[in-house]
Short mmCIF file of N, CA and C in Angstrom, two decimals:
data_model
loop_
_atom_site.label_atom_id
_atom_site.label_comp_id
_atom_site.label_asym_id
_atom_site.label_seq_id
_atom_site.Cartn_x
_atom_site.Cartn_y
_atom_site.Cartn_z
N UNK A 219 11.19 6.79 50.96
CA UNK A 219 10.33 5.80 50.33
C UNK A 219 9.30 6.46 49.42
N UNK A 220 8.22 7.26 49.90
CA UNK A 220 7.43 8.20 49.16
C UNK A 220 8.68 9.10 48.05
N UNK A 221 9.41 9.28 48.25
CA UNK A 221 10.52 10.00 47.07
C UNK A 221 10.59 8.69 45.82
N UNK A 222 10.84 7.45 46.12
CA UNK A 222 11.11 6.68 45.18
C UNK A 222 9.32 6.23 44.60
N UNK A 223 8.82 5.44 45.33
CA UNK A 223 7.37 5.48 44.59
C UNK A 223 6.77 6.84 43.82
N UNK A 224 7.32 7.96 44.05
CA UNK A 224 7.04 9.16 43.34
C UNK A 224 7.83 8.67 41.33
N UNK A 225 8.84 8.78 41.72
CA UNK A 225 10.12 8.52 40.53
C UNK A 225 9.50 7.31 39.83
N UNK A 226 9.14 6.34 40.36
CA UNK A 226 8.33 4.94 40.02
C UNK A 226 7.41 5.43 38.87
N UNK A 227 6.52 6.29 39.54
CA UNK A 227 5.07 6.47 39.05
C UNK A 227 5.44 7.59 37.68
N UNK A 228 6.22 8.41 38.14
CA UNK A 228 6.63 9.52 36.78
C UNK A 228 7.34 8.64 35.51
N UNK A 229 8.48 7.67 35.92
CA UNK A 229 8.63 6.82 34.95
C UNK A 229 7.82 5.48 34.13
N UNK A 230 7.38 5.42 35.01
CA UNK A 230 5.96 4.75 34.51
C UNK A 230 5.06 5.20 34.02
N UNK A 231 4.85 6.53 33.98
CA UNK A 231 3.55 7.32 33.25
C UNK A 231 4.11 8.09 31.84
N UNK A 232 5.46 7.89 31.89
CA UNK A 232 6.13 8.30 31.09
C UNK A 232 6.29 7.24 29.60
N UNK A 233 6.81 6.25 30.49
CA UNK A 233 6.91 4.90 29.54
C UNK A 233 5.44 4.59 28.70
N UNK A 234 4.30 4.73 29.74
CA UNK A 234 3.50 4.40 29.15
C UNK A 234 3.04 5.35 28.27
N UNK A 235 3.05 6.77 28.51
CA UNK A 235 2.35 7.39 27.33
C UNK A 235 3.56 7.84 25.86
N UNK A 236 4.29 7.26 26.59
CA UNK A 236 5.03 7.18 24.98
C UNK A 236 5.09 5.85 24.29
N UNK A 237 4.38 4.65 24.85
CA UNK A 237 4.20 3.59 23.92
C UNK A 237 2.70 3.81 23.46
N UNK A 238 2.17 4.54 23.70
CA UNK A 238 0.38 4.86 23.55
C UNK A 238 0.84 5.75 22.28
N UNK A 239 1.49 7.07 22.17
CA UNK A 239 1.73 7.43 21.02
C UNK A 239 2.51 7.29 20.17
N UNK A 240 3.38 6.21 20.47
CA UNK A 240 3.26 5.79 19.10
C UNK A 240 2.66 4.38 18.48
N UNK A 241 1.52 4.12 19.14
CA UNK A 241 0.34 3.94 18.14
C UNK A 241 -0.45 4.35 17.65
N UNK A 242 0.02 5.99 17.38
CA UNK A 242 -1.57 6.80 17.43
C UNK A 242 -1.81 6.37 15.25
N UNK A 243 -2.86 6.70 15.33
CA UNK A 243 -3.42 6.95 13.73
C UNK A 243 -2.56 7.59 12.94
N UNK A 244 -2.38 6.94 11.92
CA UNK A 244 -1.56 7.75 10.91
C UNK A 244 -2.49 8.83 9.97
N UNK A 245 -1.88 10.00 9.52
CA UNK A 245 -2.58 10.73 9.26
C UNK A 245 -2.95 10.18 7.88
N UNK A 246 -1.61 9.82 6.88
CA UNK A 246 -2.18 9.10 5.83
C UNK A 246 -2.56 7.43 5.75
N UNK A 247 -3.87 7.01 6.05
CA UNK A 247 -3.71 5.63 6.67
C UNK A 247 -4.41 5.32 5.02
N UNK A 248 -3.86 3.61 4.51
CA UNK A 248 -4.05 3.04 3.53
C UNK A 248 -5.09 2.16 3.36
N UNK A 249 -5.64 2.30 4.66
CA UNK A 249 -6.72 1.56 4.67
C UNK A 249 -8.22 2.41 3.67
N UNK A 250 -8.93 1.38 2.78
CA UNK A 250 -9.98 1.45 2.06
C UNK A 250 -9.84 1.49 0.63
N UNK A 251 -10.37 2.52 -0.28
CA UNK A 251 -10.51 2.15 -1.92
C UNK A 251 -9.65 3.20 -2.51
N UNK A 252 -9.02 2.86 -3.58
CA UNK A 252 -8.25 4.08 -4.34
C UNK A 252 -8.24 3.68 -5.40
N UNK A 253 -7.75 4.75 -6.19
CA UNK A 253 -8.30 4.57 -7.61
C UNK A 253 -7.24 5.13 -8.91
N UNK A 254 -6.37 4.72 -9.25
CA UNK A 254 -5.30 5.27 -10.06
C UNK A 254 -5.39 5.77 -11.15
N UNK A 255 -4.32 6.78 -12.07
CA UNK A 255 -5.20 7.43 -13.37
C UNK A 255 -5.20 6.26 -14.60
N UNK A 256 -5.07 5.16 -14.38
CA UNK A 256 -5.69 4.71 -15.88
C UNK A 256 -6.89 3.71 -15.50
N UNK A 257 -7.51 4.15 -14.04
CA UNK A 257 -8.66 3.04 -13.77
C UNK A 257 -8.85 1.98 -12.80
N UNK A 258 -7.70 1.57 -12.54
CA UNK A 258 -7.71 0.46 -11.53
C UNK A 258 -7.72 0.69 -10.04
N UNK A 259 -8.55 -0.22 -9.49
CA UNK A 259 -8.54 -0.07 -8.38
C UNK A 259 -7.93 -1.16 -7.40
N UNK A 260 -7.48 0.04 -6.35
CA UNK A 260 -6.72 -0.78 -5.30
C UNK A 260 -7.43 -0.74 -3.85
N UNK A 261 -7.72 -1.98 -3.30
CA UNK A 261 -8.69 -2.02 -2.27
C UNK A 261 -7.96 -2.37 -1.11
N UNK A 262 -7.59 -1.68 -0.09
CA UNK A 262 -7.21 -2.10 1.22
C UNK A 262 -7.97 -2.67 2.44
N UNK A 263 -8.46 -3.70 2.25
CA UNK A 263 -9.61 -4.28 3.63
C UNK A 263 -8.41 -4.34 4.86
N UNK A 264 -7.33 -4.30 5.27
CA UNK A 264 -7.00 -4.03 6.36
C UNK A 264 -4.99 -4.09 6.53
N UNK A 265 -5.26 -3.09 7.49
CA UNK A 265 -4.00 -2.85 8.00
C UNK A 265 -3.93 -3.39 8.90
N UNK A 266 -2.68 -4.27 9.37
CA UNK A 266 -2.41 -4.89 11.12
C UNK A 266 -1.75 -3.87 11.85
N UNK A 267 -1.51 -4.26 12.91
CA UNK A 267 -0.85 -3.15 13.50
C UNK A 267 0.54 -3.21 13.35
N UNK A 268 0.91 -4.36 12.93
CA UNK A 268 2.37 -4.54 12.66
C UNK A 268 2.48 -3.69 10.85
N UNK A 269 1.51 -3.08 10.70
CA UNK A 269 1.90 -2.49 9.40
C UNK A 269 1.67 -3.71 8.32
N UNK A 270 1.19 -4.62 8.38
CA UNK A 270 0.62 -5.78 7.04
C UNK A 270 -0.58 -5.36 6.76
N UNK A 271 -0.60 -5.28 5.56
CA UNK A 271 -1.83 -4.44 4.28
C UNK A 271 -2.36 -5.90 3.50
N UNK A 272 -3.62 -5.71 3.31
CA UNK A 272 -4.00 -7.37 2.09
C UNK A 272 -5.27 -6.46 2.00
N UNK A 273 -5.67 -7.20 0.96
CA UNK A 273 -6.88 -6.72 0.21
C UNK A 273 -6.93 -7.28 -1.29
N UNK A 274 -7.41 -6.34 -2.51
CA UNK A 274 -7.51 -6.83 -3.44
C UNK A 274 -7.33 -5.68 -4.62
N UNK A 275 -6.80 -6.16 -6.09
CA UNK A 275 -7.04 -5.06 -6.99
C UNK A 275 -7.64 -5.59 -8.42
N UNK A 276 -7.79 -4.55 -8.87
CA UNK A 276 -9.01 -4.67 -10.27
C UNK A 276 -7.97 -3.74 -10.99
N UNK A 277 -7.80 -4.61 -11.78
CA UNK A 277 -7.28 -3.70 -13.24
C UNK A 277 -7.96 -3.53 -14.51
N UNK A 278 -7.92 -3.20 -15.32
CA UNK A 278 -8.64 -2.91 -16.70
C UNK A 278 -7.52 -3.21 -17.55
N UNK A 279 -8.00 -4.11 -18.25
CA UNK A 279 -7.21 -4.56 -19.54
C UNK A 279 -7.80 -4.04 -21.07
N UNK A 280 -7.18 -3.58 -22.01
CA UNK A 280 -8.28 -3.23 -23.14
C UNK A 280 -7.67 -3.91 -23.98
N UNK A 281 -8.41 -4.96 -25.05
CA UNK A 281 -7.54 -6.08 -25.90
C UNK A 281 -7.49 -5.20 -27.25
N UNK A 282 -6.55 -5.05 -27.59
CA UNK A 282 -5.94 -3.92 -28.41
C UNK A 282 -6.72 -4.01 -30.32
N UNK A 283 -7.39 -5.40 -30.26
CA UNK A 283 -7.51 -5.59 -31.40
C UNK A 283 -9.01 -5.26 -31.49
N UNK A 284 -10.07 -5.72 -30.62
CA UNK A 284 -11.49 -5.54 -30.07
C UNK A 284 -11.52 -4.00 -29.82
N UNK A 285 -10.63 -3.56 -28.64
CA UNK A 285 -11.11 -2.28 -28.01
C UNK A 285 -12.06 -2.45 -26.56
N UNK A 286 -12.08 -3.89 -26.68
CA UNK A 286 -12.96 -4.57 -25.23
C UNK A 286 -12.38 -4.46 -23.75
N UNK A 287 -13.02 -4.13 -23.12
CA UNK A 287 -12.00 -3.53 -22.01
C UNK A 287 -12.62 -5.00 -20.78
N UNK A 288 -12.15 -5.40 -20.09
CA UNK A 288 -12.23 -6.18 -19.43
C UNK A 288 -11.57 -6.25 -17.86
N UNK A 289 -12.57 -6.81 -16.48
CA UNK A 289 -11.46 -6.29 -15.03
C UNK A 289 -11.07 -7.95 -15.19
N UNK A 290 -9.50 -7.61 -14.50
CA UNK A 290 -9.12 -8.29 -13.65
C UNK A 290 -8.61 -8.38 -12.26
N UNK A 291 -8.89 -9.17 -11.70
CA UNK A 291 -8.65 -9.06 -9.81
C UNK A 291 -7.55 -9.75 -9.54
N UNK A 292 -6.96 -8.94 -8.51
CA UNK A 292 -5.60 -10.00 -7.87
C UNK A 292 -5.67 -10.02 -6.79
N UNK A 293 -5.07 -11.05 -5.85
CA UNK A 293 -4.69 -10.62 -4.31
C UNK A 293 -3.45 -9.67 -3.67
N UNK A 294 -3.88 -8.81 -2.88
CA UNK A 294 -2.68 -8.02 -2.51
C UNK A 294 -2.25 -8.13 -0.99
N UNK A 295 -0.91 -8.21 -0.89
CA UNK A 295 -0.56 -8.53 0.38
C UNK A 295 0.50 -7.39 0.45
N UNK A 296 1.13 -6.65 1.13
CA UNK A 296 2.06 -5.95 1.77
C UNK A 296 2.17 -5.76 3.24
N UNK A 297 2.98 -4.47 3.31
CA UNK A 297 3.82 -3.84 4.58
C UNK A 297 3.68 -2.43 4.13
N UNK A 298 3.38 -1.67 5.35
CA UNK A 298 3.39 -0.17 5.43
C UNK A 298 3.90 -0.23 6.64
N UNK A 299 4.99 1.51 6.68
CA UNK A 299 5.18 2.05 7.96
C UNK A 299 4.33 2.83 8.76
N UNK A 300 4.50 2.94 9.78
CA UNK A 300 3.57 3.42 10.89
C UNK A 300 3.92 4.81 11.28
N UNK A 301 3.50 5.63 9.92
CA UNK A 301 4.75 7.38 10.17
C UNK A 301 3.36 7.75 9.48
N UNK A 302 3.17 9.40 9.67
CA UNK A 302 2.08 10.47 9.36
C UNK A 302 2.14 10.28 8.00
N UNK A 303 3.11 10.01 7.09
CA UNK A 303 2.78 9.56 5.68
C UNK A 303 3.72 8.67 5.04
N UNK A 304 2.92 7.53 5.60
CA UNK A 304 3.85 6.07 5.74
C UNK A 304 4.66 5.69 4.05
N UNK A 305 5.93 5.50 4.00
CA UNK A 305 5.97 4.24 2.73
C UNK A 305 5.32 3.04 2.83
N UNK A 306 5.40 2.06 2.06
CA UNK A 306 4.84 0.57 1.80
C UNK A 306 5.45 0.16 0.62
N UNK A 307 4.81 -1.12 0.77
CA UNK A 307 5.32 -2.38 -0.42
C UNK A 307 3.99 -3.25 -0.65
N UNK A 308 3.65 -3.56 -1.80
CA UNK A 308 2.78 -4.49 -1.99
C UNK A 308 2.86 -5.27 -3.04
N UNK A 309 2.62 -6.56 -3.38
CA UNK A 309 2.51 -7.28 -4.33
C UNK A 309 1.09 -7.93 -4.99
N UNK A 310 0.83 -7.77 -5.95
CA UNK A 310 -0.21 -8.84 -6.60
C UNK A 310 0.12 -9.24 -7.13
N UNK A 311 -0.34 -10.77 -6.73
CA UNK A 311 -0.24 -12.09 -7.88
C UNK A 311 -1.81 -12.07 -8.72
N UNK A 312 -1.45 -11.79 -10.17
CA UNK A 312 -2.36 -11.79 -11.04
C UNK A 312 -2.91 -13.19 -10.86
N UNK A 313 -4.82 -13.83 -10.95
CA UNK A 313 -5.04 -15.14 -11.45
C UNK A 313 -5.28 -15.08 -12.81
N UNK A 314 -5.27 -14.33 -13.73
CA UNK A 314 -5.04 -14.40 -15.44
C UNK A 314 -4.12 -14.48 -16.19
N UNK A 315 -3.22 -14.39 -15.64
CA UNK A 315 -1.64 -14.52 -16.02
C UNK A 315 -0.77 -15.16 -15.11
N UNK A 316 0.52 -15.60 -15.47
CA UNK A 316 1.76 -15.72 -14.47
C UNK A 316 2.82 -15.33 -14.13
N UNK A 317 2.18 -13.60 -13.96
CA UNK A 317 2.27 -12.77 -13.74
C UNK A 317 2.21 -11.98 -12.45
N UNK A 318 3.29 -11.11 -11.68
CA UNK A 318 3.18 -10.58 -10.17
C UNK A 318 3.69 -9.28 -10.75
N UNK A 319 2.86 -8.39 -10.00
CA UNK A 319 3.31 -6.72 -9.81
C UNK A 319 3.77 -6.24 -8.64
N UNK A 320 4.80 -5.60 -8.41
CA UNK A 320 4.95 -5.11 -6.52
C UNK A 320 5.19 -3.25 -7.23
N UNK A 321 4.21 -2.82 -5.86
CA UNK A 321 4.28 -1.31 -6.13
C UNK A 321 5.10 -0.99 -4.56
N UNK A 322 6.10 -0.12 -4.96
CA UNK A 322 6.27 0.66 -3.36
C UNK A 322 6.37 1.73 -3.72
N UNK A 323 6.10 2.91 -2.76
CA UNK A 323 5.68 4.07 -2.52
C UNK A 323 5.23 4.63 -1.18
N UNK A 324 4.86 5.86 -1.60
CA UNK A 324 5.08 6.79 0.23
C UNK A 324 3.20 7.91 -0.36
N UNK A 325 2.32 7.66 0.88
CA UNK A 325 1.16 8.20 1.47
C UNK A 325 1.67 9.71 1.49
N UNK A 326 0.79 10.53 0.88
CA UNK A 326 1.23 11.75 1.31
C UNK A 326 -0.47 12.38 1.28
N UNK A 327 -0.54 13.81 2.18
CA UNK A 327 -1.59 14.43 2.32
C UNK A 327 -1.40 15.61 1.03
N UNK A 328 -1.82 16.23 0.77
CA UNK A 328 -1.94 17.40 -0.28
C UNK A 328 -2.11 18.74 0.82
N UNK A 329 -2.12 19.62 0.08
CA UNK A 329 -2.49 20.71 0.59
C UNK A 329 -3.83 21.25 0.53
N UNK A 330 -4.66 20.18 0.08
CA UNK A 330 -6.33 20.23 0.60
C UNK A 330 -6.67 19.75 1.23
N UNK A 331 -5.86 18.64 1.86
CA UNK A 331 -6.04 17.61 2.79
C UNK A 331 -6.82 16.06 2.15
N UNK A 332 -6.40 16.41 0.46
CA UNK A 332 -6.70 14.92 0.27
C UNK A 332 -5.22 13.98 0.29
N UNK A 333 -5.52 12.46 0.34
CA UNK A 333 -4.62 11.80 0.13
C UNK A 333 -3.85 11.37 -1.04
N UNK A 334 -2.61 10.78 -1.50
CA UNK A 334 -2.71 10.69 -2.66
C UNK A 334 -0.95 9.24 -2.18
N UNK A 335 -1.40 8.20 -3.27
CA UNK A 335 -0.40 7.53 -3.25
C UNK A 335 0.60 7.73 -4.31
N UNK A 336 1.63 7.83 -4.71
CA UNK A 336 3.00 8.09 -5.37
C UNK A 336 3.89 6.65 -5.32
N UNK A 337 3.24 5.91 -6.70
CA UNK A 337 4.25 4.39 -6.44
C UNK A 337 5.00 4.45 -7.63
N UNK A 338 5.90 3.35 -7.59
CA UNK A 338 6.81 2.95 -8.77
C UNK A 338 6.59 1.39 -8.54
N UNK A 339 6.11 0.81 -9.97
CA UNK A 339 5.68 -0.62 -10.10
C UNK A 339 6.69 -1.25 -10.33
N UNK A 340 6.85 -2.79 -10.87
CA UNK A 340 8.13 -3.26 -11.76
C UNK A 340 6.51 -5.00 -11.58
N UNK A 341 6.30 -4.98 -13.09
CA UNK A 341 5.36 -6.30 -13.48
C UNK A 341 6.32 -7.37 -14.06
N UNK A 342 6.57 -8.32 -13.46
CA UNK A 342 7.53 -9.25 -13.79
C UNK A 342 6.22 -10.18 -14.81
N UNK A 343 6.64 -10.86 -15.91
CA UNK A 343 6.13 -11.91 -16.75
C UNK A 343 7.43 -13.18 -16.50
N UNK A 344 6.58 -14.04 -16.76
CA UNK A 344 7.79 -15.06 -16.94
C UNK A 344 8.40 -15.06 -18.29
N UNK A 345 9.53 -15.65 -18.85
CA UNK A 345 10.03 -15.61 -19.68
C UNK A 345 10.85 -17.14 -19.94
N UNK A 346 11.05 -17.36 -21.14
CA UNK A 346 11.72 -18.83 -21.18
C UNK A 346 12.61 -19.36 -21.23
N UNK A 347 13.50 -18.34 -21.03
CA UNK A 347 15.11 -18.96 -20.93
C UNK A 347 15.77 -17.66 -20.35
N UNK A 348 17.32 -18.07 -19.48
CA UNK A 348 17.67 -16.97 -18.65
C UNK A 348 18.13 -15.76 -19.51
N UNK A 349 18.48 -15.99 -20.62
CA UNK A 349 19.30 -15.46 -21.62
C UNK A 349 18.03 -14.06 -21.62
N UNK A 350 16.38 -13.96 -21.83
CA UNK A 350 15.73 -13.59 -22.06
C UNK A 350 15.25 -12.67 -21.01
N UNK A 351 15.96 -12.76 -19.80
CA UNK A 351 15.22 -12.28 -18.12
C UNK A 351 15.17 -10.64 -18.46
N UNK A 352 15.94 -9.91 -19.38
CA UNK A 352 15.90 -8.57 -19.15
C UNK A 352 14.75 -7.96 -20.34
N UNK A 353 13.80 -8.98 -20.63
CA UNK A 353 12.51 -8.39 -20.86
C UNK A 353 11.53 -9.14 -20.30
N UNK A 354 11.76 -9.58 -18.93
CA UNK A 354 10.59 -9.97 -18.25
C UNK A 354 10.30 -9.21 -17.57
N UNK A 355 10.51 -8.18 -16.95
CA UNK A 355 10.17 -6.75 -15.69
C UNK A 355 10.23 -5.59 -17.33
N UNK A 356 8.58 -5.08 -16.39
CA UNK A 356 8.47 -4.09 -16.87
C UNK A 356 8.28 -2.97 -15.51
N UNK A 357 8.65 -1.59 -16.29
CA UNK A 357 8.86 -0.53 -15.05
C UNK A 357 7.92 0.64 -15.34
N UNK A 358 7.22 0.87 -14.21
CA UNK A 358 6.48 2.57 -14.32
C UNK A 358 6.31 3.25 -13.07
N UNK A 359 5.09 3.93 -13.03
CA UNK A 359 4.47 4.82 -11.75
C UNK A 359 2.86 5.02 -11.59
N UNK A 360 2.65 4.99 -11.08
CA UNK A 360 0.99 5.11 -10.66
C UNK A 360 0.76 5.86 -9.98
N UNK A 361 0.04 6.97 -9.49
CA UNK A 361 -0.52 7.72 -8.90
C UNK A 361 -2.07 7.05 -8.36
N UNK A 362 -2.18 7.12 -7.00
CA UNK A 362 -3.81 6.67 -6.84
C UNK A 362 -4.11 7.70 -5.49
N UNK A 363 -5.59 7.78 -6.36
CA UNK A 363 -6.16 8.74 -5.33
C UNK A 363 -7.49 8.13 -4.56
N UNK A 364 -7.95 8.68 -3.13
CA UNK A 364 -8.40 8.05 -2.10
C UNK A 364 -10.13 8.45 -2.70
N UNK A 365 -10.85 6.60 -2.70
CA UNK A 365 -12.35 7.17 -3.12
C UNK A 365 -13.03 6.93 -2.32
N UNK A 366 -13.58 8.32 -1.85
CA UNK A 366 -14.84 8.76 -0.87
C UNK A 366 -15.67 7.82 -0.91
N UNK A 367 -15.75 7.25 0.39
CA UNK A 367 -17.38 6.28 0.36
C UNK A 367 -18.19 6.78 1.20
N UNK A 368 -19.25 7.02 1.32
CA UNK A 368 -20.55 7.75 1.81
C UNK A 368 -21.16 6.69 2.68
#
């Protein structure tokens, strides 16, 4: 009897500390402000534990004829994985346009130990007839890096 309540307790201490780690902290976590190289910022107010990301982003528009640079804000909703330098997916729906961007990409640490995101976008516009759909997505990459708040 003491032999089996032994086996009980080892598998049970077992089970449990391997569902404990793997919830531990990710090393690259997406949570807070980042900042990409042409300006915009991407704001993460929270990660769930199921890996759902929302927050908000600010872009900079410059109207080509002025030179006037102007923000705009969107809402962002995604999914990240729960790995030391997770991928994700996120989308903003622009309110100045009718217009949606989705970035996915993978968290990585550097070898200084800063963070740095590595995405590939695709900005869909609407367009007015189907004939026309293969210049409604446009395609690039963004780089954003993690900004220190004090």
């Amino acid at each position: 009897m003491r032999g089996n309540i032994f086996y009980l307790t080892v598998v049970f201490a077992i089970f449990f500390l391997e569902k404990s780690s793997s919830r531990r902290v990710t090393k690259c976590n997406l949570l807070g402000t980042w900042k990409n190289e042409l300006g915009s910022t991407l704001q993460v107010d929270q990660v769930g534990y199921s890996g759902r990301i929302s927050g908000s982003y600010v872009t900079i528009v410059v109207d080509t004829k002025t030179q006037k640079k102007s923000n705009y804000t969107g809402s962002v909703a995604g999914l990240q994985q729960k790995t030391d330098e997770p991928t994700f997916g996120f989308i903003v729906k622009w309110s100045f346009v009718d217009s949606s961007t989705a970035w996915v990409g993978q968290c990585f640490q550097n070898q200084t130990g800063g963070e740095v995101l590595e995405t590939i976008w695709l900005l869909r516009s609407p367009v007015t007839k189907q004939a026309d759909n293969w210049k409604g997505t446009k395609v690039g990459s963004d780089f954003f890096y993690r900004i220190k708040e004090w």
